[in-house]
PDB file of C-alpha atoms in Angstrom:
ATOM      1  CA  GLY A   1     -16.863  -0.063  -1.959  1.00  0.00           C
ATOM      2  CA  PRO A   2     -16.488   3.493  -0.716  1.00  0.00           C
ATOM      3  CA  TYR A   3     -16.797   6.363  -3.161  1.00  0.00           C
ATOM      4  CA  PRO A   4     -14.807   9.597  -2.766  1.00  0.00           C
ATOM      5  CA  ALA A   5     -17.868  11.802  -2.469  1.00  0.00           C
ATOM      6  CA  THR A   6     -19.646  13.490   0.380  1.00  0.00           C
ATOM      7  CA  SER A   7     -22.664  15.602   1.200  1.00  0.00           C
ATOM      8  CA  ASP A   8     -20.983  16.992   4.318  1.00  0.00           C
ATOM      9  CA  ALA A   9     -20.534  20.757   3.891  1.00  0.00           C
ATOM     10  CA  ARG A  10     -17.342  20.730   6.006  1.00  0.00           C
ATOM     11  CA  THR A  11     -15.420  18.545   3.562  1.00  0.00           C
ATOM     12  CA  THR A  12     -14.863  18.245  -0.162  1.00  0.00           C
ATOM     13  CA  SER A  13     -15.461  15.342  -2.515  1.00  0.00           C
ATOM     14  CA  VAL A  14     -12.339  16.021  -4.601  1.00  0.00           C
ATOM     15  CA  GLY A  15      -8.654  16.414  -3.903  1.00  0.00           C
ATOM     16  CA  SER A  16      -6.108  14.713  -1.709  1.00  0.00           C
ATOM     17  CA  LEU A  17      -8.096  15.103   1.512  1.00  0.00           C
ATOM     18  CA  ALA A  18     -11.028  13.269  -0.061  1.00  0.00           C
ATOM     19  CA  ILE A  19      -8.730  10.441  -1.131  1.00  0.00           C
ATOM     20  CA  ASP A  20      -7.270  10.195   2.387  1.00  0.00           C
ATOM     21  CA  ARG A  21     -10.758   9.583   3.804  1.00  0.00           C
ATOM     22  CA  PHE A  22     -11.232   6.475   1.687  1.00  0.00           C
ATOM     23  CA  LEU A  23      -7.791   4.859   1.825  1.00  0.00           C
ATOM     24  CA  ARG A  24      -7.434   1.570   3.619  1.00  0.00           C
ATOM     25  CA  PRO A  25      -4.179   0.166   4.944  1.00  0.00           C
ATOM     26  CA  VAL A  26      -2.993  -3.098   3.434  1.00  0.00           C
ATOM     27  CA  SER A  27      -0.519  -5.343   5.222  1.00  0.00           C
ATOM     28  CA  TYR A  28       1.416  -8.216   3.693  1.00  0.00           C
ATOM     29  CA  GLN A  29       2.875  -9.383   6.996  1.00  0.00           C
ATOM     30  CA  ASN A  30       3.208 -13.165   7.432  1.00  0.00           C
ATOM     31  CA  LEU A  31       1.829 -14.028   3.979  1.00  0.00           C
ATOM     32  CA  SER A  32       3.304 -16.932   2.089  1.00  0.00           C
ATOM     33  CA  GLN A  33       5.431 -16.183  -0.972  1.00  0.00           C
ATOM     34  CA  ALA A  34       2.779 -17.721  -3.239  1.00  0.00           C
ATOM     35  CA  VAL A  35       0.148 -15.095  -2.442  1.00  0.00           C
ATOM     36  CA  LEU A  36       2.420 -12.035  -2.370  1.00  0.00           C
ATOM     37  CA  PRO A  37       2.449  -9.696  -5.375  1.00  0.00           C
ATOM     38  CA  PRO A  38       5.434 -10.567  -7.619  1.00  0.00           C
ATOM     39  CA  GLU A  39       7.365  -7.406  -6.725  1.00  0.00           C
ATOM     40  CA  LEU A  40       7.293  -8.319  -3.013  1.00  0.00           C
ATOM     41  CA  ARG A  41       8.439 -11.930  -3.291  1.00  0.00           C
ATOM     42  CA  ASP A  42      11.913 -12.949  -2.137  1.00  0.00           C
ATOM     43  CA  THR A  43      12.640 -14.260  -5.635  1.00  0.00           C
ATOM     44  CA  SER A  44      12.536 -10.667  -6.952  1.00  0.00           C
ATOM     45  CA  ALA A  45      15.785  -9.841  -5.161  1.00  0.00           C
ATOM     46  CA  ASN A  46      17.408  -8.014  -8.099  1.00  0.00           C
ATOM     47  CA  ASP A  47      14.519  -5.765  -9.120  1.00  0.00           C
ATOM     48  CA  GLY A  48      15.701  -2.515  -7.476  1.00  0.00           C
ATOM     49  CA  VAL A  49      12.810  -2.352  -4.997  1.00  0.00           C
ATOM     50  CA  PRO A  50      13.956  -1.284  -1.506  1.00  0.00           C
ATOM     51  CA  ARG A  51      12.834  -3.673   1.232  1.00  0.00           C
ATOM     52  CA  LEU A  52      12.860  -3.408   5.003  1.00  0.00           C
ATOM     53  CA  ARG A  53      13.250  -6.883   6.456  1.00  0.00           C
ATOM     54  CA  ASP A  54      13.838  -7.466  10.155  1.00  0.00           C
ATOM     55  CA  GLY A  55      14.944  -3.847  10.524  1.00  0.00           C
ATOM     56  CA  THR A  56      17.515  -4.029   7.726  1.00  0.00           C
ATOM     57  CA  LEU A  57      17.023  -1.983   4.553  1.00  0.00           C
ATOM     58  CA  THR A  58      18.144  -3.725   1.376  1.00  0.00           C
ATOM     59  CA  LEU A  59      18.014  -2.610  -2.229  1.00  0.00           C
ATOM     60  CA  GLY A  60      16.931  -5.313  -4.653  1.00  0.00           C
TER      61      GLY A  60
END
């Protein structure tokens, strides 16, 4: 995978800007409940995690 290092003199290999270069977005849209992480499953409704579902914000 990518390493947060660089030989480019215009950038740095440490700090938040270096981390931003190597982040990748992860989407859980349209996944079945079985493959979702436990904290994102519908069965975890009382865990205190805020969720945005169909434009409605709910607190678990």
